[in-house]
CSV table of C-alpha atoms in Angstrom, one decimal:
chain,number,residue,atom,x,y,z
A,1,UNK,CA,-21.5,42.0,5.8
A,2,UNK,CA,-22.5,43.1,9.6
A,3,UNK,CA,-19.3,45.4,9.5
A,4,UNK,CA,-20.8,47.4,6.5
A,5,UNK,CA,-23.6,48.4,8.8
A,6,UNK,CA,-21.3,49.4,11.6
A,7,UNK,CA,-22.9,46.0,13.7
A,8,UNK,CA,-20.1,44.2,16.3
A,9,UNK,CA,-20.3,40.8,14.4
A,10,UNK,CA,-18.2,38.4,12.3
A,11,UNK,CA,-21.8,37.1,10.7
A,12,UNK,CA,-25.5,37.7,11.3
A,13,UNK,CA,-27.5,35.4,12.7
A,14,UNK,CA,-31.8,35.7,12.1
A,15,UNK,CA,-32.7,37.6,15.1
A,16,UNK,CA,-30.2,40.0,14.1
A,17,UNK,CA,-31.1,40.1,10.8
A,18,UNK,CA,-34.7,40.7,11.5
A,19,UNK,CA,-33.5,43.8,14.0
A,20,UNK,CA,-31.4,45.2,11.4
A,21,UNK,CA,-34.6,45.0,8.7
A,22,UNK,CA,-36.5,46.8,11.4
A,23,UNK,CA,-33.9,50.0,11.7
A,24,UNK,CA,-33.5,50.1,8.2
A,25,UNK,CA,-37.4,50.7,7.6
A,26,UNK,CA,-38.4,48.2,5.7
A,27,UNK,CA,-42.3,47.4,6.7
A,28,UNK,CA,-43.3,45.3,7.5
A,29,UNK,CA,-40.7,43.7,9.5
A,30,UNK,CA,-40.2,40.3,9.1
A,31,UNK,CA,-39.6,38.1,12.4
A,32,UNK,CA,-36.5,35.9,13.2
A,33,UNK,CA,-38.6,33.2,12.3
A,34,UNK,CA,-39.1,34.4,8.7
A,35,UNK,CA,-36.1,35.6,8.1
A,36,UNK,CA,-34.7,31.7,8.9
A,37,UNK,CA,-37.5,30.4,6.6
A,38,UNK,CA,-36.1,32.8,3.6
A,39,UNK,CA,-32.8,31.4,4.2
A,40,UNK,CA,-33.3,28.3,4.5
A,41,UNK,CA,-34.9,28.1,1.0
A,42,UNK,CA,-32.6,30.6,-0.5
A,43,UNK,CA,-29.3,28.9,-2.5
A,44,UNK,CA,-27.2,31.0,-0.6
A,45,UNK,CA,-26.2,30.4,2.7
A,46,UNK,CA,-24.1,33.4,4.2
A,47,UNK,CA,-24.0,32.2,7.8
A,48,UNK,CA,-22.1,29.3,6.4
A,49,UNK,CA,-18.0,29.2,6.2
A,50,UNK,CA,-14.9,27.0,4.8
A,51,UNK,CA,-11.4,27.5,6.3
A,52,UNK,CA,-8.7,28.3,3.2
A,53,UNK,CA,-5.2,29.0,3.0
A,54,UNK,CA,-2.9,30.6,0.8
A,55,UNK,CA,0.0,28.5,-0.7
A,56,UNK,CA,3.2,30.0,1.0
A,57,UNK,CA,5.7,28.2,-1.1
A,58,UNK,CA,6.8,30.4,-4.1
A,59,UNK,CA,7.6,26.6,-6.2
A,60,UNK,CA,4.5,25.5,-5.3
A,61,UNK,CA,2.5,25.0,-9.1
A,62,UNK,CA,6.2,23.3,-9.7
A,63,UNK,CA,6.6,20.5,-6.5
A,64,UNK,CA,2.4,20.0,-6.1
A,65,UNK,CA,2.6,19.6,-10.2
A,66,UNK,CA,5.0,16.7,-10.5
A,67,UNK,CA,3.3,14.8,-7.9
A,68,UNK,CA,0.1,14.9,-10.0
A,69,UNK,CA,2.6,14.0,-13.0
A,70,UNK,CA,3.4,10.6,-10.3
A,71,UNK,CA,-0.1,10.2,-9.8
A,72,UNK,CA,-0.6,10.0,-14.0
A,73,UNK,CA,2.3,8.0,-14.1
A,74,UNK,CA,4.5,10.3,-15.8
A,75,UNK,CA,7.8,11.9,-13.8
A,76,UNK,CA,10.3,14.8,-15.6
A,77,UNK,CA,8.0,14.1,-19.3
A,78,UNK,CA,8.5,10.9,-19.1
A,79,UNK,CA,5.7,7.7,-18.9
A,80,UNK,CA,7.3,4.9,-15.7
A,81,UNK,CA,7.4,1.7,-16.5
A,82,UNK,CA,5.7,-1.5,-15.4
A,83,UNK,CA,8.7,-1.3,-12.8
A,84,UNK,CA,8.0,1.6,-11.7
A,85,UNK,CA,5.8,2.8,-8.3
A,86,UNK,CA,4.5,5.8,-6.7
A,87,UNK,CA,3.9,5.0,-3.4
A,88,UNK,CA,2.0,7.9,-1.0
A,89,UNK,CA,3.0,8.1,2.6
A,90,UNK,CA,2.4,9.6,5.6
A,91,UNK,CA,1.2,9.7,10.4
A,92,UNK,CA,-1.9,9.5,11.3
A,93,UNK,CA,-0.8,11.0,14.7
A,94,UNK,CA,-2.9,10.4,18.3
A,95,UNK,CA,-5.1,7.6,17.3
A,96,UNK,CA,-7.0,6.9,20.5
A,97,UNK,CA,-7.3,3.3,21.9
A,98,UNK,CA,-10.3,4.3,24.0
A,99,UNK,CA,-12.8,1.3,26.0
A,100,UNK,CA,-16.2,2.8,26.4
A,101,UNK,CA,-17.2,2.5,30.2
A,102,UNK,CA,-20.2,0.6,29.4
A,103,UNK,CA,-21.3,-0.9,26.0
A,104,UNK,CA,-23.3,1.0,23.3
A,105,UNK,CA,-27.2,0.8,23.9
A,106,UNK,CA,-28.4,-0.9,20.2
A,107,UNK,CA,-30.8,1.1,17.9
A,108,UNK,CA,-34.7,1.2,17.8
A,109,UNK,CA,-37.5,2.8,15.9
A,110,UNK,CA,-36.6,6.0,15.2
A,111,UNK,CA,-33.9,5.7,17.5
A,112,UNK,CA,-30.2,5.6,16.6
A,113,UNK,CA,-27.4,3.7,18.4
A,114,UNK,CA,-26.6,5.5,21.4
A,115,UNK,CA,-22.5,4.8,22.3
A,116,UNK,CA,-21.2,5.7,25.3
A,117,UNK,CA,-19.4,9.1,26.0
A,118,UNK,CA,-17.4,8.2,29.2
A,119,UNK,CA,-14.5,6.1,28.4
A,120,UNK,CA,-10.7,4.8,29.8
A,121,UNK,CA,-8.0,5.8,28.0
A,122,UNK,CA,-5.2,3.3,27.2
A,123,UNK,CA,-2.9,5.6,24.9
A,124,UNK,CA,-2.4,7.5,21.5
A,125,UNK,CA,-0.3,5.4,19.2
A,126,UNK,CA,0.3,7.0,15.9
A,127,UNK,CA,-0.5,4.9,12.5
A,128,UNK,CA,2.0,5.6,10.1
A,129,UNK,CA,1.2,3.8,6.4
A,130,UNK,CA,1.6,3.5,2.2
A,131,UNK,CA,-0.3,3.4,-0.2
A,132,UNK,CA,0.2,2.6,-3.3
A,133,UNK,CA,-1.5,4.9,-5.9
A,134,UNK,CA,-1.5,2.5,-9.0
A,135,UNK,CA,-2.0,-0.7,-7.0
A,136,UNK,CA,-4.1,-0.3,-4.6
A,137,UNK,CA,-1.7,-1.6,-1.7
A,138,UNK,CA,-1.6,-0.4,1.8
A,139,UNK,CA,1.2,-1.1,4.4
A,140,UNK,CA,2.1,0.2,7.4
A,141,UNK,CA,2.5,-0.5,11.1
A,142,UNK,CA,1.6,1.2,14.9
A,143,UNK,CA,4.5,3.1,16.9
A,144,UNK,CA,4.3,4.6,20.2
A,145,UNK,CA,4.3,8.2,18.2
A,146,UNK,CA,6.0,9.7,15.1
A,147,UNK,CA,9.4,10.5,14.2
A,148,UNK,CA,12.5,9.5,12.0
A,149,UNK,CA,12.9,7.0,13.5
A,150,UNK,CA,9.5,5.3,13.1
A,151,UNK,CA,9.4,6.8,9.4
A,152,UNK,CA,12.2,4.9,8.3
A,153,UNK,CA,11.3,1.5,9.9
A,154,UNK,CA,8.2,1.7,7.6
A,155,UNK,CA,10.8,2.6,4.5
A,156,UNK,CA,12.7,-0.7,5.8
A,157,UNK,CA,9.5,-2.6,5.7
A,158,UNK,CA,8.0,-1.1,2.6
A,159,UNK,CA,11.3,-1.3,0.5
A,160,UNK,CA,12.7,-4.8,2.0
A,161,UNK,CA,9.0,-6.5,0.5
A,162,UNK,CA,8.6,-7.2,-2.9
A,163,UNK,CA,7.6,-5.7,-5.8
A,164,UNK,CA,9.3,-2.6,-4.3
A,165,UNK,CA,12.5,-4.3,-3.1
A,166,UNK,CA,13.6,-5.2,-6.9
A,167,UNK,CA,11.6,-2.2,-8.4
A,168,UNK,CA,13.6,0.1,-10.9
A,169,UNK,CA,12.3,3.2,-8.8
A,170,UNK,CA,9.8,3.7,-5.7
A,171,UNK,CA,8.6,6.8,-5.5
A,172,UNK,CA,7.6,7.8,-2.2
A,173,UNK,CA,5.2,11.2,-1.8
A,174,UNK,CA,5.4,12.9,1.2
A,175,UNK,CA,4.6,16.1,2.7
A,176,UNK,CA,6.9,18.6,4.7
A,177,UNK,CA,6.4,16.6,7.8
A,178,UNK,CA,9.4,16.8,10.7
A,179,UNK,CA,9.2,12.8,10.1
A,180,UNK,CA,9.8,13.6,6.0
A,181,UNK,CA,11.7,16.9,6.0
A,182,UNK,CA,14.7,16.5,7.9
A,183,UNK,CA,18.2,15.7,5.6
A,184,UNK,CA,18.5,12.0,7.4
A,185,UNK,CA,14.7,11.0,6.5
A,186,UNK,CA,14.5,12.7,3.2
A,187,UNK,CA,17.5,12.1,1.3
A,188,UNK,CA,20.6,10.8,2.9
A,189,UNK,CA,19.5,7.2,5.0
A,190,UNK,CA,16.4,6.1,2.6
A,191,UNK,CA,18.9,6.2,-0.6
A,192,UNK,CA,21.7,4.9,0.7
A,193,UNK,CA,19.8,1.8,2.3
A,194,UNK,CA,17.4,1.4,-1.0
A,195,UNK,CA,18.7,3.1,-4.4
A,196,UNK,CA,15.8,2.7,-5.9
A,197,UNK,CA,13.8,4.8,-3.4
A,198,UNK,CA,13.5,8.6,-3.9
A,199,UNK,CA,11.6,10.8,-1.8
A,200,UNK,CA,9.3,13.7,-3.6
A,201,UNK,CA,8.1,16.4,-1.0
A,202,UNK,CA,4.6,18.4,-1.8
A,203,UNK,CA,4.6,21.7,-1.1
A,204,UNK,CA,4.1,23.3,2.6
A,205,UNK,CA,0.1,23.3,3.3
A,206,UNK,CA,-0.7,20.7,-0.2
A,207,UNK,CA,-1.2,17.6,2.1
A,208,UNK,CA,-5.0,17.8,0.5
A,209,UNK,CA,-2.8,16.4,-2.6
A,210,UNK,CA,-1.5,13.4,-0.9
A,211,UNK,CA,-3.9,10.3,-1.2
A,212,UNK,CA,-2.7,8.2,1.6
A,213,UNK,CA,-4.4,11.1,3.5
A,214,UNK,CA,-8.5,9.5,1.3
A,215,UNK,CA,-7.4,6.0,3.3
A,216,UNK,CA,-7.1,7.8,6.4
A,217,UNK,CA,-10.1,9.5,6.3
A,218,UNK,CA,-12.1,6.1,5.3
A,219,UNK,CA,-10.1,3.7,8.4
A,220,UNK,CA,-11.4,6.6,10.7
A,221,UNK,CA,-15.1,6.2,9.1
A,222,UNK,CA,-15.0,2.6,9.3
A,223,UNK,CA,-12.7,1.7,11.8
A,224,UNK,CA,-12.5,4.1,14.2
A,225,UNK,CA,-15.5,6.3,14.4
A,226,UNK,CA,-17.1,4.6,17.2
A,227,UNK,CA,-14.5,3.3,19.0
A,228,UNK,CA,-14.1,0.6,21.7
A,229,UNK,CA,-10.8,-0.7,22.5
A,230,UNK,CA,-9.1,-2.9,25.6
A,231,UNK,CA,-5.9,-1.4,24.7
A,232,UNK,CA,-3.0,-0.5,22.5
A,233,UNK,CA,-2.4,-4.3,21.1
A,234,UNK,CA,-5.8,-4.0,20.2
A,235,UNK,CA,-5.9,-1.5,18.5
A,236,UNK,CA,-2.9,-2.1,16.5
A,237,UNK,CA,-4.4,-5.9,15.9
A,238,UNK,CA,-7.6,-3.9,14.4
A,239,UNK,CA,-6.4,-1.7,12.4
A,240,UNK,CA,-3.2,-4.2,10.4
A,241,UNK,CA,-6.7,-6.3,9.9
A,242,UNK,CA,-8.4,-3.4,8.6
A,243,UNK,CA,-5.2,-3.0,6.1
A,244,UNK,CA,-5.7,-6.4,5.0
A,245,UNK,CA,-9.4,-6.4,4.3
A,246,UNK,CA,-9.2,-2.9,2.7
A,247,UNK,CA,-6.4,-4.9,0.1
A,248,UNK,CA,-8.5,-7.8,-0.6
A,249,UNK,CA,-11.3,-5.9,-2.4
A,250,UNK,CA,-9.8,-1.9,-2.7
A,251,UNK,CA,-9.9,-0.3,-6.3
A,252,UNK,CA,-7.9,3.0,-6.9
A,253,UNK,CA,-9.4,6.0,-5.9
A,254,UNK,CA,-11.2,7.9,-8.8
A,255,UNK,CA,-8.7,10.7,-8.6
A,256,UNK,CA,-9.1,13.5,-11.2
A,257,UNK,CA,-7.4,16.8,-9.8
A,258,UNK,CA,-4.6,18.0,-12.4
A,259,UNK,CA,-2.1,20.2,-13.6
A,260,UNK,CA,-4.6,21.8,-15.2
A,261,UNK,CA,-6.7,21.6,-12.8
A,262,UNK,CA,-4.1,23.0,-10.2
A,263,UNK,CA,-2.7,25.7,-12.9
A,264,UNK,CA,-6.9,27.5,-12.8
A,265,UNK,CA,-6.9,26.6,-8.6
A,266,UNK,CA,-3.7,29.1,-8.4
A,267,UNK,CA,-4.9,31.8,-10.6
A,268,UNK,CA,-8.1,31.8,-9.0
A,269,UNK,CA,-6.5,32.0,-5.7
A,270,UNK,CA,-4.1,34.9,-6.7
A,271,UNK,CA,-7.3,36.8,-7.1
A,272,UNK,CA,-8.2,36.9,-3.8
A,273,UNK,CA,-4.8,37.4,-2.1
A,274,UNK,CA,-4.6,41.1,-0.7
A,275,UNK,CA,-1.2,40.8,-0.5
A,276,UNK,CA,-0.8,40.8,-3.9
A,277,UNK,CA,0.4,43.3,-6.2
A,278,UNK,CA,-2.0,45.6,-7.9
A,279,UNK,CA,-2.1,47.8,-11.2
A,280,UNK,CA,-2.0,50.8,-10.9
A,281,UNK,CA,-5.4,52.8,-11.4
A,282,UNK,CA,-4.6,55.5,-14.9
């Protein structure tokens, strides 16, 4: 690491890296431009970096572990039934109903399709959805932004359609969320109105484990990545047809994190946390 060789950087970069060879005597030198070449081909790629974080939440193996119990349809040992649903919910937050100032130039040979940069804005509505993990059924609806408010008028939409309306039990997996976490949205309002509907929180920083969070990321790929919108109603017209055509044809996604899986994350994780308590050298 540069720190190790008392240099003022967070990670080298090749001309560095051939002025550090120099210093150190190695002859001959090798220029910037080798020193890129060698990385380039090497399997290791030490200029490159992931952002991580350590799970806060002391329950975490415990809360994060019965959701993936939900997604195998199992809950407290024991299989659901036919009746039975695990719904996955959450806000996609600031979606941007942008109109490009002029329209995208088309592609050529060797040449990609060049969009516009320069664009009116007409809001930020926030897309707040479910999605079924078993069934492959999406539902949601556009509100000015997020809330409690706009959380439980998709509960009242999700739970007064059928099959969830007459289901034995609707599970609904959220994460900690102000729209999820507060007593009213969590608990108290969503089971009095619908019995059958109990809310099951993931742990703080697990929303990685929540898979309405995979359709979010392919409606932005597909839907809104470029974009070019006269407005809000647009928008919101766009993306209910989206839901729609992603139900006609969708198949579950091919998810395989477990337990188990989770259990050898952890311990792997607990290796690396300074923090953490350390035997005591004989």
């Amino acid at each position: 690491m540069p720190a190790a060789s008392g240099a003022p950087l967070a990670r080298w970069i090749c001309p560095e890296l051939a002025r550090q060879t120099a210093t150190s005597g190695i002859t001959p030198a090798p220029s910037a431009s080798t020193v890129r070449r060698w990385l380039a081909d090497d399997v290791l790629k030490p200029w490159q970096h992931r952002s991580w974080i350590f799970p806060r939440d002391p329950r975490f193996a415990v809360k994060a572990g019965r959701v993936l119990d939900l997604y195998q349809r199992e809950w407290e040992g024991q299989p659901l039934g036919p009746d039975e649903y695990v719904l996955s919910a959450d806000e996609k937050p600031g979606v941007q109903a942008r109109m490009r100032l002029h329209l995208p130039l088309p592609p050529g040979p060797g040449r990609a399709m060049r969009a516009e940069s320069g664009y009116h804005r007409h809001g930020t509505p926030a897309y707040l959805a479910t999605y079924d993990v078993h069934h492959v059924r999406v539902m949601g609806r556009c509100e000015p932004s997020t809330g409690i408010k706009p959380f439980t008028a998709l509960v009242d939409q999700v739970m007064s359609a059928e099959p969830y309306a007459s289901a034995r039990r609707v599970f609904w997996v959220v994460d900690n969320g102000a729209s999820h976490r507060n007593r009213a949205a969590a608990a108290d309002r969503p089971h009095s109105a619908y019995p059958n509907a109990r809310m099951v929180h993931l742990p703080v920083h697990a929303s990685w484990l929540n898979q309405v969070e995979v359709y979010f990321s392919v409606i932005q790929r597909t839907l809104l990545t470029p974009d070019d919108l006269e407005g809000l109603d647009e928008l919101a017209a766009q993306i209910l047809a989206f839901e729609k055509h992603h139900n006609a044809a969708a198949r579950p996604f091919d998810w395989k994190f477990t337990r188990t899986d989770l259990n050898q994350l952890l311990a792997r994780i607990r290796n690396h946390d300074r923090h953490a308590l350390r035997p005591r050298a004989a």
